[in-house]
Each structure stands twice: as C-alpha cells, then as structure tokens.
Coordinates of C-alpha atoms and ligand atoms in Angstrom, one line a residue:
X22 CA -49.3 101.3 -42.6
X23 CA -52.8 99.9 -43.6
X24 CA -52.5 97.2 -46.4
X25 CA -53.8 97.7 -50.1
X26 CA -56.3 94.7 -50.3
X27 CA -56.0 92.5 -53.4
X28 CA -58.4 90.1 -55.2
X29 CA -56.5 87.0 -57.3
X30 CA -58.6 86.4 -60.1
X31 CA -57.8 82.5 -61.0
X32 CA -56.4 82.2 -57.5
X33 CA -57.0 78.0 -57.5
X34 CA -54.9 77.8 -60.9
X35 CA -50.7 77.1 -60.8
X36 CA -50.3 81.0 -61.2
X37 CA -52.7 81.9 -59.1
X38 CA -51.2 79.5 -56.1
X39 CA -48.0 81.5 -56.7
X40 CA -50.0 85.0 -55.9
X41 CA -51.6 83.4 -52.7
X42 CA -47.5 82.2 -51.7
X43 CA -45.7 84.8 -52.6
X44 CA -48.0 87.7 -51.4
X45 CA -48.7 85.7 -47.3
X46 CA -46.3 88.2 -45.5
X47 CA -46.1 91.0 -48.3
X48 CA -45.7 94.6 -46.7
X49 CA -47.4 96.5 -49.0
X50 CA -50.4 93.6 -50.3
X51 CA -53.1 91.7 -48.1
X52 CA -54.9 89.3 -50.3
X53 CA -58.6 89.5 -49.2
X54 CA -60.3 88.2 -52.1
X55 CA -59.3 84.8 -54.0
X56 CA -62.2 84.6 -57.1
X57 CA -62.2 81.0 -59.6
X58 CA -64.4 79.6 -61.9
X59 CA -68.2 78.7 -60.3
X60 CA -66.6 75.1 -59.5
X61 CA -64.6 76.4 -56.9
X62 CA -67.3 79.0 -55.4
X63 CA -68.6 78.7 -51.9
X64 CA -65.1 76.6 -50.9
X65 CA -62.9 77.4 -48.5
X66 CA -59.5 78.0 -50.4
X67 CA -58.2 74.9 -48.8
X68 CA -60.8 72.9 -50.0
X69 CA -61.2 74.5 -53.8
X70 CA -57.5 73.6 -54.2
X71 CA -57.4 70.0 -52.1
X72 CA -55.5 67.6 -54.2
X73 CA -54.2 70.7 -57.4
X74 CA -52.1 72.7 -54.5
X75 CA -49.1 72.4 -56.8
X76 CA -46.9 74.7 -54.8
X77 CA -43.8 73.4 -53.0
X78 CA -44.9 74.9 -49.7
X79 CA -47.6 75.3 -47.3
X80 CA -50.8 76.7 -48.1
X81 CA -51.1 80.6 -46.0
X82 CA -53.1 79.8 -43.0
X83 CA -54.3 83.7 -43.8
X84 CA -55.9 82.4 -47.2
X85 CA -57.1 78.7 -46.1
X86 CA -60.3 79.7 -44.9
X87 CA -61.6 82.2 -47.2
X88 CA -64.5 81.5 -49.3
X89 CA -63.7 81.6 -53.2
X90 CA -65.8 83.4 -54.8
X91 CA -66.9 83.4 -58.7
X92 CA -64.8 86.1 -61.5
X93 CA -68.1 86.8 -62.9
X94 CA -70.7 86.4 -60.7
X95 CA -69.3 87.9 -57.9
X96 CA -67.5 90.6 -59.2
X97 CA -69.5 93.5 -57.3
X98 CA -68.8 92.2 -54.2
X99 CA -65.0 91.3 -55.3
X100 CA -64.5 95.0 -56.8
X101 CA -66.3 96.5 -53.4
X102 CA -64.2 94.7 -51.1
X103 CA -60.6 95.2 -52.6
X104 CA -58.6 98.1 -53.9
X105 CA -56.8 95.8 -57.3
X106 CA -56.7 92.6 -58.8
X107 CA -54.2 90.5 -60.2
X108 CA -55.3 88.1 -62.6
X109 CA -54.3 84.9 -63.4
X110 CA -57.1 83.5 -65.3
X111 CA -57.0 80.4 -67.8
X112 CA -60.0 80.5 -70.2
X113 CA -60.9 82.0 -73.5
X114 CA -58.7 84.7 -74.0
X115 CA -61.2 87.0 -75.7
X116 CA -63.4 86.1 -72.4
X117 CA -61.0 87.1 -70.0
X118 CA -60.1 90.1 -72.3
X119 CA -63.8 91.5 -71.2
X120 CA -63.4 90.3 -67.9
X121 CA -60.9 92.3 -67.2
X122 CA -62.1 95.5 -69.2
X123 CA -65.0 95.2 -66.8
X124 CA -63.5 94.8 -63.4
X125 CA -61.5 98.3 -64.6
X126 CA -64.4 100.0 -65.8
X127 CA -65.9 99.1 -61.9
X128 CA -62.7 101.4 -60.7
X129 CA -60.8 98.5 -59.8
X130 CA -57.2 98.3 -61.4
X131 CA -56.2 95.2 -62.9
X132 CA -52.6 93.7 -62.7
X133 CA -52.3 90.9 -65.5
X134 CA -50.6 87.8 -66.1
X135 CA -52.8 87.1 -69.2
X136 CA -52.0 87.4 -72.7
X137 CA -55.3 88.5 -73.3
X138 CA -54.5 92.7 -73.6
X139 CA -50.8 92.5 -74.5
X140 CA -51.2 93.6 -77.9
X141 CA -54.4 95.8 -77.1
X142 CA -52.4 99.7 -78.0
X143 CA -53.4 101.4 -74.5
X144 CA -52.2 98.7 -72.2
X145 CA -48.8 99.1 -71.1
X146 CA -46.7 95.5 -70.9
X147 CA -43.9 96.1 -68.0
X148 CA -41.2 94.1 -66.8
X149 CA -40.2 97.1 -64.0
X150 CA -36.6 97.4 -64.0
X151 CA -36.4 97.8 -68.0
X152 CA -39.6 99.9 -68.8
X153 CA -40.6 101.4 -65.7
X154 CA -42.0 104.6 -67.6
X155 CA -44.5 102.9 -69.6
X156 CA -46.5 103.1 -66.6
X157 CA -47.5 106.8 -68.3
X158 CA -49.6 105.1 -70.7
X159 CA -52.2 104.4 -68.0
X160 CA -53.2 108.4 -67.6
X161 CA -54.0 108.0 -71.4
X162 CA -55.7 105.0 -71.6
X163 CA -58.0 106.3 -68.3
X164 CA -58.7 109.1 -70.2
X165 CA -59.3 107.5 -73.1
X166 CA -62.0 105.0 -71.6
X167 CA -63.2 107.0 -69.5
X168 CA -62.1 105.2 -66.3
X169 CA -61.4 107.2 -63.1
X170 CA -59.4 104.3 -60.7
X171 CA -59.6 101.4 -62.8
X172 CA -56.7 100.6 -66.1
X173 CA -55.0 97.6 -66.9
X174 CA -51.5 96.6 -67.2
X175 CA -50.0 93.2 -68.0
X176 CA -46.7 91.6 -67.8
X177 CA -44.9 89.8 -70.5
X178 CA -44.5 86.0 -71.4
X179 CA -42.4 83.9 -69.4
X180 CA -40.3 83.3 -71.9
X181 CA -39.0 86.3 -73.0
X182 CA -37.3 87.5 -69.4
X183 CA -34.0 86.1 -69.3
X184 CA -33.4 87.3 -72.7
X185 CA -34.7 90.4 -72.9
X186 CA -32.8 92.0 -70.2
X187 CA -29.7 91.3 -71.7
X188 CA -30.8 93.1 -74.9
X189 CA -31.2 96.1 -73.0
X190 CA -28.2 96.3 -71.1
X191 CA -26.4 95.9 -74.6
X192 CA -28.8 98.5 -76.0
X193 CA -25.8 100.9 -76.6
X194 CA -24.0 98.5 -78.7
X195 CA -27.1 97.8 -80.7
X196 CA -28.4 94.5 -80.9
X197 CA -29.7 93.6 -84.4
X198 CA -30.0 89.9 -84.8
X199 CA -31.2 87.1 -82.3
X200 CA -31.6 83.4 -82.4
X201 CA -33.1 82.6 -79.3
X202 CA -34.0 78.6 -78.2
X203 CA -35.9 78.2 -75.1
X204 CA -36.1 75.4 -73.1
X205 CA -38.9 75.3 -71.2
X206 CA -40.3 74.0 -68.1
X207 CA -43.6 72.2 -67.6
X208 CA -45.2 74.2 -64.7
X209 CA -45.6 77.0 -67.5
X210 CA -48.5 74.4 -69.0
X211 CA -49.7 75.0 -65.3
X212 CA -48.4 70.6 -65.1
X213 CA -46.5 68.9 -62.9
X214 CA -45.2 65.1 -63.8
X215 CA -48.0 63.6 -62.0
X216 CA -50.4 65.3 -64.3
X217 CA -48.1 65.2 -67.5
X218 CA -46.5 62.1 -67.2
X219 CA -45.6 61.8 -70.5
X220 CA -43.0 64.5 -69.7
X221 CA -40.8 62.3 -68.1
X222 CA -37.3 61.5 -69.7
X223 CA -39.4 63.4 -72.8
X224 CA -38.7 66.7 -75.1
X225 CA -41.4 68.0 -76.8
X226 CA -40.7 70.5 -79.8
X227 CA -43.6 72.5 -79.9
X228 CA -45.2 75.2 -77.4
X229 CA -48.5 76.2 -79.0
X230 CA -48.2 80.4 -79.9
X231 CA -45.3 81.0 -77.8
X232 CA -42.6 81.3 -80.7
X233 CA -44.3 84.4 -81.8
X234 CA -44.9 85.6 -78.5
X235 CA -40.9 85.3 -77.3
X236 CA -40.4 87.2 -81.2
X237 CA -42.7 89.8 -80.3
X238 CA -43.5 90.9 -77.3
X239 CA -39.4 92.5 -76.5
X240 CA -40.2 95.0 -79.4
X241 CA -43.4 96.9 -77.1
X242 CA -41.4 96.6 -74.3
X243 CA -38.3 97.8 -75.8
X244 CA -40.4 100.6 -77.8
X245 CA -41.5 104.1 -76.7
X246 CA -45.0 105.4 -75.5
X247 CA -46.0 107.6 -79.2
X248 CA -49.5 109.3 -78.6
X249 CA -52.0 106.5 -77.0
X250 CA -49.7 103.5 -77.8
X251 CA -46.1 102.0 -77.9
X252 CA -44.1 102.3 -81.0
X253 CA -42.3 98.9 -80.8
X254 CA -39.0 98.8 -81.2
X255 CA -38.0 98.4 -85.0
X256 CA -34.0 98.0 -84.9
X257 CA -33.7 94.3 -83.8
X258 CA -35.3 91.3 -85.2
X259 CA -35.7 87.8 -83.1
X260 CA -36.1 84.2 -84.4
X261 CA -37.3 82.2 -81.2
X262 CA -37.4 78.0 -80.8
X263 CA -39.7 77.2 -77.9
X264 CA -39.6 73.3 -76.3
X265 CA -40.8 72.1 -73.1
X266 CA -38.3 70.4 -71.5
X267 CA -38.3 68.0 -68.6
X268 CA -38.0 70.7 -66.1
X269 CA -40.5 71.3 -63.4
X270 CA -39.6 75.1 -63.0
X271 CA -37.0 78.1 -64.3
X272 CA -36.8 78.7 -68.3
X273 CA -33.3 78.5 -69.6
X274 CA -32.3 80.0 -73.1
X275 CA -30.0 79.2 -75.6
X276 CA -29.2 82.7 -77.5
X277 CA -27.1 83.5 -79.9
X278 CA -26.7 87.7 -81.1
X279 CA -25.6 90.4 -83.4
X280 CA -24.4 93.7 -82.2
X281 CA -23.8 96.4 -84.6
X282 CA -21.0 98.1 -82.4
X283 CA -17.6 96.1 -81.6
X284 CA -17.8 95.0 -77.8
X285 CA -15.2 92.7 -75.9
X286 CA -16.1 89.9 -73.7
X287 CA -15.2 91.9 -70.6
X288 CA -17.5 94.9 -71.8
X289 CA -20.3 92.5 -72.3
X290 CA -19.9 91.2 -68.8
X291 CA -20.0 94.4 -67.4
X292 CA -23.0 95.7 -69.3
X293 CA -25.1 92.7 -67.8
X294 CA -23.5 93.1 -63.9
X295 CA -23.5 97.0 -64.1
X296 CA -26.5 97.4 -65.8
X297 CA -27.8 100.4 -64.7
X298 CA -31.5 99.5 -63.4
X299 CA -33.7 102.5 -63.4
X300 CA -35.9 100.8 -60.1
X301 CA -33.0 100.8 -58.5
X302 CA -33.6 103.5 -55.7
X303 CA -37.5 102.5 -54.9
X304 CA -36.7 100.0 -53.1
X305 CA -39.4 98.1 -53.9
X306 CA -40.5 94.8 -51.6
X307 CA -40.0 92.0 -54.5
X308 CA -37.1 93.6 -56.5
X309 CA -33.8 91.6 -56.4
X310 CA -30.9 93.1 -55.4
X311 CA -28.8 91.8 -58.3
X312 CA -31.2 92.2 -61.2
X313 CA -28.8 89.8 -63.4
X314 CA -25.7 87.9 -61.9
X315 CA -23.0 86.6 -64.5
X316 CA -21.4 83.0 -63.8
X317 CA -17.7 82.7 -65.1
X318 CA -18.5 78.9 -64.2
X319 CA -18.6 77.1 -67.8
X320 CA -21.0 74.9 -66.5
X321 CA -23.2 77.7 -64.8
X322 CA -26.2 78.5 -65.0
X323 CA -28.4 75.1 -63.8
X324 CA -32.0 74.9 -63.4
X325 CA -32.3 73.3 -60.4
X326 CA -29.6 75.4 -58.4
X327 CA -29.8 78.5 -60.6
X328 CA -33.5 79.4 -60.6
X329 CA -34.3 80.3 -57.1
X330 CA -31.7 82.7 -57.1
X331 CA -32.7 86.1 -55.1
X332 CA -36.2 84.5 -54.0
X333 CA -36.6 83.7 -58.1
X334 CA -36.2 86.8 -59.4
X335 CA -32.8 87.3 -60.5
X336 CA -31.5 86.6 -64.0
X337 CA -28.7 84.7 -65.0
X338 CA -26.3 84.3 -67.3
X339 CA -23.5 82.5 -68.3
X340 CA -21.0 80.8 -70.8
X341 CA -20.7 83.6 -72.8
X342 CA -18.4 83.4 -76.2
X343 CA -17.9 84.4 -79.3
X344 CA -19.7 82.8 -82.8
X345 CA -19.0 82.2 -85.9
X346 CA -22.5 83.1 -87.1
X347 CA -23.7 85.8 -85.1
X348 CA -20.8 87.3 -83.4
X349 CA -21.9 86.1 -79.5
X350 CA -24.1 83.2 -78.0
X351 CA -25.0 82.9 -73.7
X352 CA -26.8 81.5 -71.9
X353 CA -29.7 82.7 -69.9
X354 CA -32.3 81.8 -67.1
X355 CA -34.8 82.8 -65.3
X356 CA -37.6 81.4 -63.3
X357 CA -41.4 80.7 -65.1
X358 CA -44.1 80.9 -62.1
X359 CA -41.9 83.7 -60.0
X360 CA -40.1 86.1 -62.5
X361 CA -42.1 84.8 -65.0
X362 CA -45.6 85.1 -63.9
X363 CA -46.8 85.8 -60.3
X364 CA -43.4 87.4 -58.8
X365 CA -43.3 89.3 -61.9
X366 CA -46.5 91.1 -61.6
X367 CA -46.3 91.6 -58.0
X368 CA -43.5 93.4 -58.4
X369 CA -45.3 95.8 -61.6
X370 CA -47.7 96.2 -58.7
X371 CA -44.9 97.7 -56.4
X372 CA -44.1 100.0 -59.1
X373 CA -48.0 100.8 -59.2
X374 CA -47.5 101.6 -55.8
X375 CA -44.3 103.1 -55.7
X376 CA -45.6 105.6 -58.4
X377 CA -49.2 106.5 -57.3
X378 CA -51.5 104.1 -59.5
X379 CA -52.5 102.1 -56.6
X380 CA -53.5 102.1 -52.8
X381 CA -55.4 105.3 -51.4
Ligands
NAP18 P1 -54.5 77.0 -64.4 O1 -53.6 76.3 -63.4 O2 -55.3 76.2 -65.4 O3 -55.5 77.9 -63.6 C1 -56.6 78.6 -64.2 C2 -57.4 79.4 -63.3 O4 -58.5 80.0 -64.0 C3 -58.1 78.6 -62.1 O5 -58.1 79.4 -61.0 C4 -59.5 78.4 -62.6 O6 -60.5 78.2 -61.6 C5 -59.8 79.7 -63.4 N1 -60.8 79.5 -64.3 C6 -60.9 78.6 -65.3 N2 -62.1 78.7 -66.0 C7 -62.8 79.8 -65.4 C8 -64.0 80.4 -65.6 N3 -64.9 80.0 -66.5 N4 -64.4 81.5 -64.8 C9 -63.5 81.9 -63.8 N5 -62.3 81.3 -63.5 C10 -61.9 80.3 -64.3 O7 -53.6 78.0 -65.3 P2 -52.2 78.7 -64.9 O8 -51.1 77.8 -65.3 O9 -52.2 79.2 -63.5 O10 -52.2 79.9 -65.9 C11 -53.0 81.1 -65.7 C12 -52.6 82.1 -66.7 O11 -51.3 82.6 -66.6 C13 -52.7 81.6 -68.2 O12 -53.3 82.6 -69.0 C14 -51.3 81.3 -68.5 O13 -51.1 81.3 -69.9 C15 -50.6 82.4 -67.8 N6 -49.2 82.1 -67.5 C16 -48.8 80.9 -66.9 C17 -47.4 80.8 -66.6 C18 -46.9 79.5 -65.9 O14 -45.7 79.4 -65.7 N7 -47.8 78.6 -65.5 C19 -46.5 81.8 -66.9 C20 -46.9 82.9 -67.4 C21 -48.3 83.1 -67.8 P3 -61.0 76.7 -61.2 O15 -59.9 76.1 -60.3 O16 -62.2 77.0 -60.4 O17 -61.2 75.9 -62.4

C-alpha cells in the first residue's frame, strides 16, 4: 500500500520530536515534510535539532537528512508535496490559528496539537475511542468554508485524558461533580531538568491557563454535534488544580467524583475494564489494546513504570474508594507527549483514515 505523506509543522519542538519517533515505521504515515520556524530552514533535521533532540531514542535515519523547511514561507511547496499535516507549533496562538486556516484552505487537512481552534465551533476536538463521530463535523465545516480537501481537527489538552475517559465509561451512572488535581510533568512545558533546573526536588502550583482548559474542554468532547457546532455537555461540572511536578513524563491525577446513580466498587471497576470502546473493531495502527487497565495494587499506578504502558497509550487507574465528600476518589494516568500530544493525534489521524477524510 502506498503511504499517505505527512508534513510536521513544528517538527524541531518536544512535540514535534514525538511525531518524527513515533511515526519512523508507521504503516499507514511516511513523514516527508518536517517545516520550523526560519531558524531551523535550510538544516538538515539532524542538524536543526543538534543539542534540543529531547527524545529518549535515536533520531529516524529516514528523517535525519531532510531539509527543514519554513511554516510560512514554504508552505506551497510543503502543501504540494504532502497529502496532511500535523501540527505542533509553539507561537502566538492567534498566529498559528491563521496558519493553520491557511494550510486547509490550500486543500491540505490539518491534524492539531494546538490549542489554537479548540474552541473555534466548526472544529471537531477528538480523543478517538470516546468521540469518534465528531469526525461529522468536518463535512459541515468544509461546506461551510468552502474547502474541498482541506479542514481541521485538534486534539485535547494533555491534561484532561486520564480523567476524562473515566467519566464516560461512568456516563450511565451520571457523573455530576468532579475535583480533579493534576500533577503534571515538565516535558508538557516542552523542558527537561537540564533546561528547567529549578524543577528539581521542586513543586510548582501554577500551570499558566491550563485549570480552565482541564474544566472545559471534557464538556465539547463529551457534548453532541447540534447544527455547525458541538453542544457541550451541560450535566457535569469540573473544578481542576494543575501543578508541575518533578516528573519528566506521564500526567497523573488526583480525582475525586459524584455520580447521581448508586454504583458499587465492583460496578465501577468494570465500567472502566469493560468499557465498551466504539474504535474497537478498526483496528487502527496506534490504538491500545486495553484502552484503560485497573490496578487492584494500592500503591499502583506509578509514573515511571505506569506511563509507558501499551506503547503510552493506555490509561490507568487505580486506588479506587469511597469519600466522604463526593462519594468516590481514583487515581488516574496517562502519558503527556504520547497520549497526550503526538500519539494522540496520530491516532485521530488513523481514524481520519479509517473513515475516509484522509489519503487518496
Ligand atoms: P517547543 O518544543 O517549543 O516547539 C515549538 C516548535 O514551533 C518548534 O518546532 C519551533 O521551531 C516552532 N516554531 C516556533 N516559532 C515559530 C515560527 N515563528 N514559525 C514557525 N515555527 C515556529 O513546543 P512543544 O512543547 O513541542 O509544544 C508544541 C505545541 O504542543 C504547543 O502548542 C504546546 O502547548 C502543545 N502541547 C505540548 C504538550 C507537551 O507535552 N509538550 C502536550 C500537549 C500539547 P524552531 O525549532 O525552529 O524554533
């Protein structure tokens, strides 16, 4: 089968790394465009990144040698040469907001790990195995723009996607009330502790925007496609805590919850292990096999050992009990550059696939 050629759009930056790791032996992807800011044009990859490779791996040899070319400047050639773009850009966010409106208005789709169109009401925000069918906003918002080959869809925070895939496998009980604190790793501030030193044996209570961002963004992807948008979900209200942590990767949270409907702790085990996940028969390349695994180890799940789990893009959960306050608190992870960012959007990409949007 002939390979769908992508373009990484902020392919020198932590996320963008990721894209060029996780997608060297994809099935479906061959990444034949990696576009940065003018700094990095005219470099070979391996030279653009020389001394910010951040990844704990090898760099492709498939990617070394190709010339980075510029987002802007370039984008005629970039749009002619591949058939999508992911894009994992770091700048102004009303910037890269046109950016991308422009690369999809050449007829060349746009897979994002930007905030930038989250909240823009034609742009669907997908994590694949909970709303799969907001993929039908696209035919609207083509139609609305006017774009033949070219729409836009993002993923969500990386905050949000340990937590929220609990809420929907306890949708039937229905959730009303969370208190969610994340702890956060610091390769989602694209660091490491040689460039944030001051991280080290250090907790810092504050994550600039993201509080509203892990409060939000589970109602549009909880809610349901109403005319040319997504009526959020209205039932459920969240109160997040975001700190960075001394972590160099995975997210954990600390949640406590309210469900309406009685449910027993066996029940609510089973709801996360049997949750039935509506990707399940695609079979798509990056999709775990166990969307969520529960730990009946008390001390379970850990960071370090927990995160990679199913190539980092599992979910897990654990020390589930009941509260005083709430009714139920657990414990959740996932991983921040795989799940979270690059892995995550890959696989809304298979589902692209998998349902039509993308490849010939
Ligand atoms: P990063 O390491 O700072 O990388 C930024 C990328 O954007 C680089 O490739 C950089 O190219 C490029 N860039 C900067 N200015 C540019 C310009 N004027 N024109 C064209 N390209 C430009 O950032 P990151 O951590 O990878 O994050 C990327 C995006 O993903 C951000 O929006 C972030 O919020 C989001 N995100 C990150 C995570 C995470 O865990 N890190 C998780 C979810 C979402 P140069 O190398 O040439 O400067």
């Amino acid at each position: 089968m002939e390979k769908i050629k992508v373009g990484i759009l902020g392919a020198t930056g932590m996320v963008g790394q990721r894209f060029v790791q996780l997608l060297q032996d994809h099935p479906w992807f061959q990444v034949v465009a990696v576009a940065a800011s003018p700094r990095s044009a005219g470099k070979t990859y391996e030279e653009a990144v020389k001394g910010k490779w951040k990844i704990d791996a090898t760099i492709p040899n498939k990617v070394k040698s190709i010339k980075v070319v510029a987002v802007e400047e370039d984008i005629n050639k970039i749009v002619s040469e591949v058939d999508f773009v992911f894009s994992a850009l770091d700048l102004d966010k009303d910037k890269i907001g046109s950016i991308e409106e422009l690369y999809a208005s050449k007829d060349c789709p746009v897979v994002s790990n930007n905030s930038a169109h989250r909240w823009t009401a034609d742009v669907p925000m997908i994590i694949p195995e909970i709303n799969p069918q907001h993929t039908d906003l696209i035919d609207i918002q083509r139609k609305d723009r006017r774009w033949n080959k070219g729409f836009i869809v993002v993923k969500p925070n990386c905050s949000i996607q340990s937590y929220v895939p609990v809420i929907k496998a306890l949708e039937s009980y229905k959730p009303r009330k969370l208190i969610v604190t994340a702890l956060q790793a610091i390769s989602g501030a694209g660091k490491t502790f040689e460039t944030w030193p001051e991280m080290n044996g250090n907790i810092i209570p504050l994550i600039k925007g993201e509080e509203a961002k892990s409060e939000k963004e589970p109602m549009k992807i909880l809610g349901k496609i109403k005319d040319s948008h997504i009526e959020e979900a209205k039932t459920l209200t969240i109160s997040a805590t975001c700190i960075r942590v001394p972590v160099i990767d995975g997210h954990m949270t600390s949640v406590d919850i309210e469900l309406e409907k009685k449910i027993s702790k066996e029940k609510f085990v089973d709801a996360i292990v049997n949750y039935k996940n509506p990707i399940s028969d695609l079979n798509l390349p990056s999709a775990p096999k166990q969307f969520m695994k529960y730990f009946e180890e008390e001390d379970r799940p850990q960071t370090r050992i927990d995160r990679d789990i199913e190539n980092g893009m599992g979910i897990t959960v654990g020390r589930l009990r009941q509260d005083s306050v709430l009714g139920w608190k657990f414990v959740s992870l996932s991983h921040n550059t795989i799940r979270g960012a690059a892995g995550g959007a890959i696989l809304v990409a298979e589902l692209l696939k998998a349902k039509g949007y993308l490849g010939k």
